[in-house]
Coordinates of C-alpha atoms and ligand atoms in Angstrom, one line a residue:
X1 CA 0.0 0.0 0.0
X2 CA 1.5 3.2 -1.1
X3 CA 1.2 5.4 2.2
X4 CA 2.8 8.1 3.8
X5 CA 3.3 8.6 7.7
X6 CA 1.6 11.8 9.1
X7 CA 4.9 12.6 10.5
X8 CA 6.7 12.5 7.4
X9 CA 3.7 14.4 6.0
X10 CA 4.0 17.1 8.6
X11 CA 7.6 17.6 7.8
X12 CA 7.3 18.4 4.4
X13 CA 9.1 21.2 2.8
X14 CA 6.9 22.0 -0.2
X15 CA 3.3 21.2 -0.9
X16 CA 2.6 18.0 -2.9
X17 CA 0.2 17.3 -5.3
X18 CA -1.0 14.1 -4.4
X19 CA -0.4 11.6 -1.2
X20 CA -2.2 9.1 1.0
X21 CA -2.2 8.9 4.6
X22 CA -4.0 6.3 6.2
X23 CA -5.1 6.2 10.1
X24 CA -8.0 6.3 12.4
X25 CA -10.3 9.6 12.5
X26 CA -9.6 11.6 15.8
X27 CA -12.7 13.8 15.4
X28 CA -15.0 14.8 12.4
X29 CA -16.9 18.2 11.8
X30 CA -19.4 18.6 9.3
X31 CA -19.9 22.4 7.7
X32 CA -21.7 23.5 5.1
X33 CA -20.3 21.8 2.0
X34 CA -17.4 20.1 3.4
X35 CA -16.1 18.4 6.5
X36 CA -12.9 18.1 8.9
X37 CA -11.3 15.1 9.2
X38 CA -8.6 14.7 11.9
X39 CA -6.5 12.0 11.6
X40 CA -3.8 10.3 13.7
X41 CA -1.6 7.1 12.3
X42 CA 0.4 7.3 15.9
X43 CA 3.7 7.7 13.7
X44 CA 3.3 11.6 16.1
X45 CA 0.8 13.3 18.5
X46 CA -0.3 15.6 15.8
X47 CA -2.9 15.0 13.6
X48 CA -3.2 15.6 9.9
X49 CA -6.6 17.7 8.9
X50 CA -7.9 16.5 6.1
X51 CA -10.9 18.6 3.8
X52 CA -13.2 17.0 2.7
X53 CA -15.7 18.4 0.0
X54 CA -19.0 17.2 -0.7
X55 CA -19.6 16.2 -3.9
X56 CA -15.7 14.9 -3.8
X57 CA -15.5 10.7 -4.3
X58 CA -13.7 11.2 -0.8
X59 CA -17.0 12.5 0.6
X60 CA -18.7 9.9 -0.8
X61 CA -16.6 7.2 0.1
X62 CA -16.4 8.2 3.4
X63 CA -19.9 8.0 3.8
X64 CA -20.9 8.9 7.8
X65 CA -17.6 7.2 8.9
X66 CA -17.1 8.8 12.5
X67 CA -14.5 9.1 15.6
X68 CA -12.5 5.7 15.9
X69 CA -13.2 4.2 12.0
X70 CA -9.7 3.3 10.1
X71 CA -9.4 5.3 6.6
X72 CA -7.1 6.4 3.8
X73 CA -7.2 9.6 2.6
X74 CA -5.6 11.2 -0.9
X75 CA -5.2 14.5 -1.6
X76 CA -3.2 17.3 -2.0
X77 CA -1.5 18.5 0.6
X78 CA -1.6 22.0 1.0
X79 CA -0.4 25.2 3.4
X80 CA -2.9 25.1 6.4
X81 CA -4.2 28.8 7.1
X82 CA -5.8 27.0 10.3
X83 CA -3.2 27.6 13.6
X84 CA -1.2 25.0 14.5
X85 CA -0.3 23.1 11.9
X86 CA 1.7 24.2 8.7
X87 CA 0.0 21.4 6.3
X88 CA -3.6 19.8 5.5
X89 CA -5.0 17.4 3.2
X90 CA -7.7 18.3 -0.2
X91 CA -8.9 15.1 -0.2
X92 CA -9.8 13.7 -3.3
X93 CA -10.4 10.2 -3.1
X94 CA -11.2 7.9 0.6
X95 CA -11.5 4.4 1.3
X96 CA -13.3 3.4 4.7
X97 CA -11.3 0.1 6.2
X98 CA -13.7 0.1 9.2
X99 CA -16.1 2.0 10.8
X100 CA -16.4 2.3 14.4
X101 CA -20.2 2.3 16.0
X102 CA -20.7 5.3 17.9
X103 CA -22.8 4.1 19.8
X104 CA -20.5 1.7 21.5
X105 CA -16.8 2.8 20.6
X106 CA -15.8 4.0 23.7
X107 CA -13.2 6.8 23.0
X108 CA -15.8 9.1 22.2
X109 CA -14.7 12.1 24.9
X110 CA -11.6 14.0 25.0
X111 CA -10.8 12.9 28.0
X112 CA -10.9 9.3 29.9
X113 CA -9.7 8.6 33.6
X114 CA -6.4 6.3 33.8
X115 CA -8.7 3.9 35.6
X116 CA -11.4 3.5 33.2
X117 CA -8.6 3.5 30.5
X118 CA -6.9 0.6 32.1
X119 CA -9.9 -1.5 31.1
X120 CA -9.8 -0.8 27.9
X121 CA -5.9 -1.6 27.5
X122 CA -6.5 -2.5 24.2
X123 CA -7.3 0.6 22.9
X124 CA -6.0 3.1 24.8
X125 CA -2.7 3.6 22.4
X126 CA -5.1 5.3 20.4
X127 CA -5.4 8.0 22.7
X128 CA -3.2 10.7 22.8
X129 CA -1.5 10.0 26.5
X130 CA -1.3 6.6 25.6
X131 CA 0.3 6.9 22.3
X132 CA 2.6 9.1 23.2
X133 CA 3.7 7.1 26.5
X134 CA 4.6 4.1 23.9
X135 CA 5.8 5.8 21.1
X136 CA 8.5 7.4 24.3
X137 CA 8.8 3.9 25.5
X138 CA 10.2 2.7 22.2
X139 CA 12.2 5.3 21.7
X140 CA 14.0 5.4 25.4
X141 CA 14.6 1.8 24.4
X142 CA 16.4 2.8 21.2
X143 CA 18.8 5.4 23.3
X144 CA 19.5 2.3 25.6
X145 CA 21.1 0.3 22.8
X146 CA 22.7 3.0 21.2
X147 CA 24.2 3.8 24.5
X148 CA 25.4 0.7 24.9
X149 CA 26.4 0.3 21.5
X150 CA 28.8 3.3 21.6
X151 CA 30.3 1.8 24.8
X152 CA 31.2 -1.4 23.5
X153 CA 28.8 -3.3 25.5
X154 CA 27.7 -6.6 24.0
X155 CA 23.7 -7.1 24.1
X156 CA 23.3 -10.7 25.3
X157 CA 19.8 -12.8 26.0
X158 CA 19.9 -14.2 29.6
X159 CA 17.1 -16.9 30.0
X160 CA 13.4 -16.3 31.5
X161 CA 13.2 -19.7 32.1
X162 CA 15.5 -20.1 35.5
X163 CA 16.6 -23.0 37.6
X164 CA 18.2 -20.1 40.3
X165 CA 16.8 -17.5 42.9
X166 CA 19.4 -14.4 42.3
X167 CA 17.8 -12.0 44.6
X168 CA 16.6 -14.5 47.7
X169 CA 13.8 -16.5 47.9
X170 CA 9.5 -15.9 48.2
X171 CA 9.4 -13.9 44.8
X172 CA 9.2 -15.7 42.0
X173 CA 6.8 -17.6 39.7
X174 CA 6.5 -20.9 39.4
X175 CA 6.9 -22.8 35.9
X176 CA 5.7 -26.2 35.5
X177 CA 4.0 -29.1 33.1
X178 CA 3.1 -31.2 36.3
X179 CA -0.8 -31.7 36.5
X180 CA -2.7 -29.8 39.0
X181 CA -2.2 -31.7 42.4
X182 CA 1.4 -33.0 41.6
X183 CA 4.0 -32.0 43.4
X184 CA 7.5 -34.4 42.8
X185 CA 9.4 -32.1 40.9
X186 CA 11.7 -34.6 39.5
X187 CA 8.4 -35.6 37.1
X188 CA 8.5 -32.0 36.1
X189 CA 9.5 -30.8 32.9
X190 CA 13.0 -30.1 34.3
X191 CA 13.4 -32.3 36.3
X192 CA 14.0 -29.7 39.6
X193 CA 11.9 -26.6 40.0
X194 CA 11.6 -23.5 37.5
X195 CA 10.4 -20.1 37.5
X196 CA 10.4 -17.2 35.6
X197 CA 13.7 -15.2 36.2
X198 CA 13.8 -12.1 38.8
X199 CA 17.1 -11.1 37.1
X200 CA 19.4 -12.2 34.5
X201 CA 22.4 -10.9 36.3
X202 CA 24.2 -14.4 37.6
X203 CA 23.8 -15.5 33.9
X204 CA 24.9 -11.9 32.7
X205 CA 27.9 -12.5 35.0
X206 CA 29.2 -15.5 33.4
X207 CA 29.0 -13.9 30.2
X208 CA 30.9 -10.8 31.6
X209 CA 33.7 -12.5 32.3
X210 CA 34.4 -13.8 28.7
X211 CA 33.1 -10.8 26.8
X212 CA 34.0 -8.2 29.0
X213 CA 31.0 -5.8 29.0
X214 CA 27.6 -6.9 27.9
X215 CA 24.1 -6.0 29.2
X216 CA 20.5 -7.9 29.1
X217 CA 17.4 -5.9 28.4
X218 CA 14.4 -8.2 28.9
X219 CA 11.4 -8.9 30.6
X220 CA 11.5 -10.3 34.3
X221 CA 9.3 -11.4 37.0
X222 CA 8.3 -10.6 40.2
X223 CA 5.6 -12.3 42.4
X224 CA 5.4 -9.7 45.1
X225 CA 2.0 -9.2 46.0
X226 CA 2.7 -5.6 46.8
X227 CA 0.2 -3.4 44.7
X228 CA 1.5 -0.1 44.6
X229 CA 2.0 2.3 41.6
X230 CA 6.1 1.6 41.1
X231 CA 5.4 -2.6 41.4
X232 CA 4.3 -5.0 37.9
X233 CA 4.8 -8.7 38.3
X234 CA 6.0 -8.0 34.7
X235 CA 8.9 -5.1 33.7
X236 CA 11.9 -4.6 31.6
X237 CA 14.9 -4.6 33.1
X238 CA 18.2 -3.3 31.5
X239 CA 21.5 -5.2 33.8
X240 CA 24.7 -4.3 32.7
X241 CA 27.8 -6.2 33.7
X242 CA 31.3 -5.1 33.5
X243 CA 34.7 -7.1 34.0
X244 CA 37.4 -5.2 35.4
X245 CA 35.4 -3.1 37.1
X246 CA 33.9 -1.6 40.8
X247 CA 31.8 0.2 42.5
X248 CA 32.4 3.9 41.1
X249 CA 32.5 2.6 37.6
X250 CA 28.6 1.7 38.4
X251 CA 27.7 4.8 39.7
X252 CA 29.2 7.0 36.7
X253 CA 27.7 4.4 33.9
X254 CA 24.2 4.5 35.4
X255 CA 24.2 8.3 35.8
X256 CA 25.5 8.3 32.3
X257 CA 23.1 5.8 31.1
X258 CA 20.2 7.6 32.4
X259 CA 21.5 11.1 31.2
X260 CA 21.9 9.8 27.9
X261 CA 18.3 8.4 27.1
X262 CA 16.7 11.8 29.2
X263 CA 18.6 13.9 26.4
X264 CA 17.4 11.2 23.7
X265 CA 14.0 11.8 24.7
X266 CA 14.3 15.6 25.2
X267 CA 15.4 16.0 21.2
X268 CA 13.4 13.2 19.6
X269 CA 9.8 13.0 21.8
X270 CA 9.9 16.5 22.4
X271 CA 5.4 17.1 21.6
X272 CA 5.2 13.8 23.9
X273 CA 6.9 15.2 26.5
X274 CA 5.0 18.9 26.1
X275 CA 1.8 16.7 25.8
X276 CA 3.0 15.1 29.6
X277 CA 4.1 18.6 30.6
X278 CA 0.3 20.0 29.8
X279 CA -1.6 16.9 30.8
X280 CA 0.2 14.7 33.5
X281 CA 2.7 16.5 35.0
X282 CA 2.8 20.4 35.4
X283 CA 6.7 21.2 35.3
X284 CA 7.5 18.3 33.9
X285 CA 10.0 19.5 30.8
X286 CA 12.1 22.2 33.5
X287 CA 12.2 19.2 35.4
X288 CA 14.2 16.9 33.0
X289 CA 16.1 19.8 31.6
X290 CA 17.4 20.6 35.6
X291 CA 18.1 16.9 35.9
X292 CA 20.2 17.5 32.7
X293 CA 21.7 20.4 34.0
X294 CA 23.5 19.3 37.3
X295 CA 25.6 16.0 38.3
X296 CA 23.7 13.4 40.1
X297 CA 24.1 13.6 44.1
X298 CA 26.4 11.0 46.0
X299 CA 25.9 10.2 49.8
X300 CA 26.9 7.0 51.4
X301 CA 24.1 5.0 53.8
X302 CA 25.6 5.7 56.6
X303 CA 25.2 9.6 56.0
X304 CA 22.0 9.0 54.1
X305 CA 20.8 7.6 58.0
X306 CA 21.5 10.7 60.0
X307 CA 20.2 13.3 57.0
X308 CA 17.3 11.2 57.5
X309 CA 17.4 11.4 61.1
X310 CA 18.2 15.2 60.9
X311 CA 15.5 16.3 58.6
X312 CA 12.3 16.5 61.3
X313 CA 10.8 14.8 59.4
X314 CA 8.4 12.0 61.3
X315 CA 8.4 8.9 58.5
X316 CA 6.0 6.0 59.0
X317 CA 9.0 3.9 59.2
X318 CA 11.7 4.8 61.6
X319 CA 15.3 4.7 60.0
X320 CA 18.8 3.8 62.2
X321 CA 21.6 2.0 60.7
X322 CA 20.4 -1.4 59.5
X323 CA 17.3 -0.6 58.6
X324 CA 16.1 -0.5 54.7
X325 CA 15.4 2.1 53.6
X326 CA 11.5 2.6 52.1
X327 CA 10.1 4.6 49.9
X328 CA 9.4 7.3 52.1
X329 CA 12.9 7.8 53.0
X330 CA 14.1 7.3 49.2
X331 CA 12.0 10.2 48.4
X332 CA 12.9 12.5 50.8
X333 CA 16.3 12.0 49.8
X334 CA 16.2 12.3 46.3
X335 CA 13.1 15.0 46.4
X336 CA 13.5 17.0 49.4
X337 CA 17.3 16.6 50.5
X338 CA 19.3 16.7 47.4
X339 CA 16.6 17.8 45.0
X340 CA 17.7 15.4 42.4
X341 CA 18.4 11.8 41.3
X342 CA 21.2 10.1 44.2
X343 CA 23.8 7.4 44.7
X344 CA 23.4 5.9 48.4
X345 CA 26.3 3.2 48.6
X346 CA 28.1 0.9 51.1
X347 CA 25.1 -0.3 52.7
X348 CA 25.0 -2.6 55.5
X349 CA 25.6 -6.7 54.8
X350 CA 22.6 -7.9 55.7
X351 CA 19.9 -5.4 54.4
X352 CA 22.0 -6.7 50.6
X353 CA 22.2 -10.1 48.6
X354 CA 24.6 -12.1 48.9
X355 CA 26.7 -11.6 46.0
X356 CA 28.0 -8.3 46.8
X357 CA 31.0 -7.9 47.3
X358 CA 32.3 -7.1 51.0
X359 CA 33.9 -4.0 52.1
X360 CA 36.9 -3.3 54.7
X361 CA 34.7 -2.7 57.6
X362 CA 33.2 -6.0 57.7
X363 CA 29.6 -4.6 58.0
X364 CA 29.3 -3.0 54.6
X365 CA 28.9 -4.1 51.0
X366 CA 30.0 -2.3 47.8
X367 CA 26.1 -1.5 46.8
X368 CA 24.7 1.2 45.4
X369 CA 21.0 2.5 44.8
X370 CA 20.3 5.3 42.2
X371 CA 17.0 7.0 43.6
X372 CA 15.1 9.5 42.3
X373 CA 12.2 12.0 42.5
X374 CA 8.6 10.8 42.8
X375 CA 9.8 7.1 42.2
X376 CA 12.7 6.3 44.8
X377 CA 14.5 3.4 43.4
X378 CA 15.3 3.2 40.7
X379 CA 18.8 1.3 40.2
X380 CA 20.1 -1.2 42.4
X381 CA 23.7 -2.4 41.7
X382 CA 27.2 -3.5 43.6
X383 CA 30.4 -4.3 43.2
X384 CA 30.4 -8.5 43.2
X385 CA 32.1 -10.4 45.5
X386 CA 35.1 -12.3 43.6
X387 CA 36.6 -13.8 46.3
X388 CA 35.7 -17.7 46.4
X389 CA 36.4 -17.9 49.9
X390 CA 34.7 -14.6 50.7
X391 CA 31.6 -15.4 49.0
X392 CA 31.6 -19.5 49.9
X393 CA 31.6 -18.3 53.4
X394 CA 28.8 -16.1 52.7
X395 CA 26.4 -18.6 51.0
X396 CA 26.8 -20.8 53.9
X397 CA 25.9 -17.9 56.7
X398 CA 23.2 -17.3 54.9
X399 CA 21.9 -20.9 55.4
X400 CA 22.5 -21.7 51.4
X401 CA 24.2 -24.7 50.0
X402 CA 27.5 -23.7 47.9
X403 CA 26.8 -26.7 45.5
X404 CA 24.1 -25.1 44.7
X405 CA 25.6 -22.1 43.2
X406 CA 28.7 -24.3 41.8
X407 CA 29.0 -22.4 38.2
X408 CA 28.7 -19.4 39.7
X409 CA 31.5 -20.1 42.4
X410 CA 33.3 -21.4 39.4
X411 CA 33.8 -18.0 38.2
X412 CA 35.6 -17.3 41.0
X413 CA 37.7 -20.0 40.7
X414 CA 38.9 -19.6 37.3
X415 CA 40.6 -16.7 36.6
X416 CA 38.4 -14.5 38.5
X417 CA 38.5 -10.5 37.9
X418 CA 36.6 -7.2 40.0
X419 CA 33.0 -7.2 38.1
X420 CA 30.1 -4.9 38.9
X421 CA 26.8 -4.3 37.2
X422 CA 23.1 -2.8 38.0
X423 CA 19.9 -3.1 37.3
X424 CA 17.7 -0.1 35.9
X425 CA 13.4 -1.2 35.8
X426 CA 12.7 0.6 32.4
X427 CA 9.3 1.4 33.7
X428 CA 10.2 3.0 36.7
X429 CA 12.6 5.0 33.8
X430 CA 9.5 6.1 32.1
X431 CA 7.7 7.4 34.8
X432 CA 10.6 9.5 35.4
X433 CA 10.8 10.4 31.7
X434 CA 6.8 11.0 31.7
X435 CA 5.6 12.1 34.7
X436 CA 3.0 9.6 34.7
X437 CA 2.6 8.2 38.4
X438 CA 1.1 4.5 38.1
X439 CA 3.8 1.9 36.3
X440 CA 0.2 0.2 34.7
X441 CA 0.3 3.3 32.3
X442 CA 3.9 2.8 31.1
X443 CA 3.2 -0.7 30.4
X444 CA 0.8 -1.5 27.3
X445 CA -0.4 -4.8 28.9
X446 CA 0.3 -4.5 32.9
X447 CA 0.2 -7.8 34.7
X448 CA -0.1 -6.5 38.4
X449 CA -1.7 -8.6 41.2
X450 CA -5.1 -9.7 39.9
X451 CA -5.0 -8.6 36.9
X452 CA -4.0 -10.0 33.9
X453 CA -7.2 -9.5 30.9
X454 CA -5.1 -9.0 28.5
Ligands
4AD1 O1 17.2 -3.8 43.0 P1 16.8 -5.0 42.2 O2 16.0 -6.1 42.8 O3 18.2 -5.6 41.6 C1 18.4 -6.8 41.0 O4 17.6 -7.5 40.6 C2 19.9 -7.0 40.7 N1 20.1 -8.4 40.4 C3 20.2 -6.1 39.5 C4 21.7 -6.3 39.1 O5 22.5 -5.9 39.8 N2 21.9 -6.7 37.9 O6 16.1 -4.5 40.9 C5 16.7 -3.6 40.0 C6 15.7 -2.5 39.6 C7 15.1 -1.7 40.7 O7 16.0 -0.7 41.1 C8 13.8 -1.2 40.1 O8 14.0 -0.1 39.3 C9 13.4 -2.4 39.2 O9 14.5 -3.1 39.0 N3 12.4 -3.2 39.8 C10 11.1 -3.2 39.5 N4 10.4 -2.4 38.6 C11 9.1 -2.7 38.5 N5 8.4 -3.6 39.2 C12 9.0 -4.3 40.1 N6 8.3 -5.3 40.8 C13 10.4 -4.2 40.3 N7 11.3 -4.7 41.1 C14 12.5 -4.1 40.8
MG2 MG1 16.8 -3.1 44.9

């Protein structure tokens, strides 16, 4: 099908005599001897207006199509004398794919509630919020690779399907092919339990230490049952994993990382992001240019504790050194206190997994969280332990089995090197980038606790 894009269309630098755009009619005004068409493809936010004379085949063939119906429209386009926009559309000739009953289409209104949106999952990327939140999502994916790319990192495909636990235990789904009511797991399909992976960073760690840096960006899995707007039991998460690397290494490639796709964004979603600015989040684009503007705060827990303790502030959750730190206190840091996305790192042993690596003062680990306005947490890294000892002795205070993590040791045993890596949750990265408050609207298809229609 011969078709251009309305953004392509919209860019044009001289008028053309004839083009089709095909898309789905935004809104339709009948005048005396003609109508408005607006019409959206999602290749942009704006629509292209399309005249339509009567007496035209176009007006003909477009019969009483209405809001929601899928059409292509050729014309000529034209300079618009209407505000707004430089081009529209004469149309000449239309062809109706399918109509949608107004009666019963339900993006009739301008505007919808997030909620009643939510239920209609399917069709929401036909709004303008929605379509612009995906068309950012795709493109902040883009700036990851290229980011990547550029740094010679090697983009490698950890498995979903996972015999290991990486972040400790109670989390995770279950995979099987054992009938309901079955429970020896050596009939299973694997022989020995499965789930669906939390994190592909023991896997990404192997793979590390033969290619040097790589990084996964894939779906993982979380069975929390904690329903709150920065949670999905489904999300994206981008793990890098360096050899020959430590702790500040992290800190700068995650503050680089997440400088890099907020300036992608900034040049190449700029009408999403003004669309957010107007519509979700007042303040929004100063916001991201500030971020831009200033390094990213540094504070180790221990001093992260007494700011905390310092700020008179009463907090649901009391904080001394040990505790974890929730949102609450994530916030106030990031929001409050430094104003700004932070680095908290060295935090106590046991509030950590067990893989990170151990520093001097024997109650620390080389960890690191990235938090950051309105979301808190949003990377959570270390420095690895590569000591075999070190971390053998570890497994077994924690109550583990070493044989149990025997390829992993391995790498410890065989030529060993410093290695450090993160995660970022992309979604949690959009909601930065958007403004928008609830993960469910960064995700197409959320799967959250008790929900999962689509
Ligand atoms: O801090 P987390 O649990 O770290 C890990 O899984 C490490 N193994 C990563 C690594 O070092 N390679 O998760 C990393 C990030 C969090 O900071 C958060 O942004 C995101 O993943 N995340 C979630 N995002 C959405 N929904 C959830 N349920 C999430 N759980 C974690
Ligand atoms: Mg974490």
């Amino acid at each position: 099908m011969q078709r251009t894009l309305i953004v392509d269309a919209l860019a044009s630098a001289q008028p053309q005599a004839s083009l089709t755009v095909c898309g789905w009619i935004r809104t339709r005004r009948d005048a005396k001897g003609f109508c408005f068409v607006e019409l959206n493809d999602g290749s942009c936010l704006a629509n292209l207006q399309c005249i339509v004379d009567e007496g035209t085949p176009a007006h003909d063939a477009l019969g009483d199509a209405s809001t929601g119906a899928s059409v292509a429209i050729s014309g000529e386009l034209v300079p618009s004398p209407g505000k707004g926009q430089a081009w529209e559309l004469r149309a000449a000739e239309a062809r109706v794919f399918g109509l949608a009953d107004p009666e019963s289409f339900p993006l009739q209104k301008k505007r919808h509630s997030d909620e009643f949106l939510r239920t209609i999952a399917h069709l929401r990327a036909r709004t303008n919020k929605y379509g612009a939140a995906f068309r950012l999502r795709g493109e902040a994916a883009r700036a990851v690779h290229d980011f990547f790319h550029q740094r010679r990192f090697t983009w490698v495909h950890t498995p979903i399907l996972t015999g290991s636990d990486c972040e400790g235990a109670g989390e995770m789904f279950r995979v099987t092919t054992l009938p309901p009511g079955a429970t020896n797991t050596a009939d299973d399909f694997f022989g020995r339990p499965a789930h669906l992976t939390v994190s592909g960073q023991l896997e990404a760690e192997a793979l590390a230490l033969g290619l040097g840096r790589v990084y996964t960006f894939g779906p993982t899995f979380r069975a929390e049952n904690s329903n709150t707007p920065r949670h999905a039991a489904e999300f994206w998460m981008i793990e890098p994993e360096m050899a020959f690397a430590d702790l500040e290494d992290i800190m700068e490639l995650g503050e680089s990382l997440t400088r890099h796709v907020l300036d992608h964004v900034l040049t190449h979603c700029e009408a999403d992001i003004r669309l957010f600015d107007a519509f979700v989040d007042k303040g929004l684009h100063q916001r991201l240019l500030d971020m831009l503007a200033q390094p990213f705060a540094r504070v180790s827990y221990a001093e992260a504790v007494s700011i905390l303790q310092n700020s008179g502030k009463k907090f649901a959750y009391p904080v001394a050194f040990g505790t974890d730190l929730q949102t609450e206190h994530e916030r106030h840091l990031a929001e409050e206190h430094f104003k700004r996305p932070v680095f908290v790192y060295d935090y106590p042993k046991e509030i950590k997994a067990f893989y990170m690596k151990a520093n001097d003062d024997g109650r620390t680990v080389a960890a690191t969280d990235m938090l950051v306005p309105r979301i808190g947490e949003l990377i959570g890294g270390s420095q690895r332990e590569d000591d075999l000892q070190k971390l053998t002795a570890r497994i077994e205070e924690l109550g583990q089995k070493p044989e149990d993590y025997w390829w992993y040791l391995d790498l410890r045993r065989f030529g060993s090197v410093p290695h450090a890596g993160f995660g970022l949750g992309f979604e949690r990265l959009l909601m930065l980038l958007t403004g928008i408050a609830n993960i469910r609207d960064v995700l197409p298809f959320p799967r959250t606790p008790g929900s999962l229609e689509f």
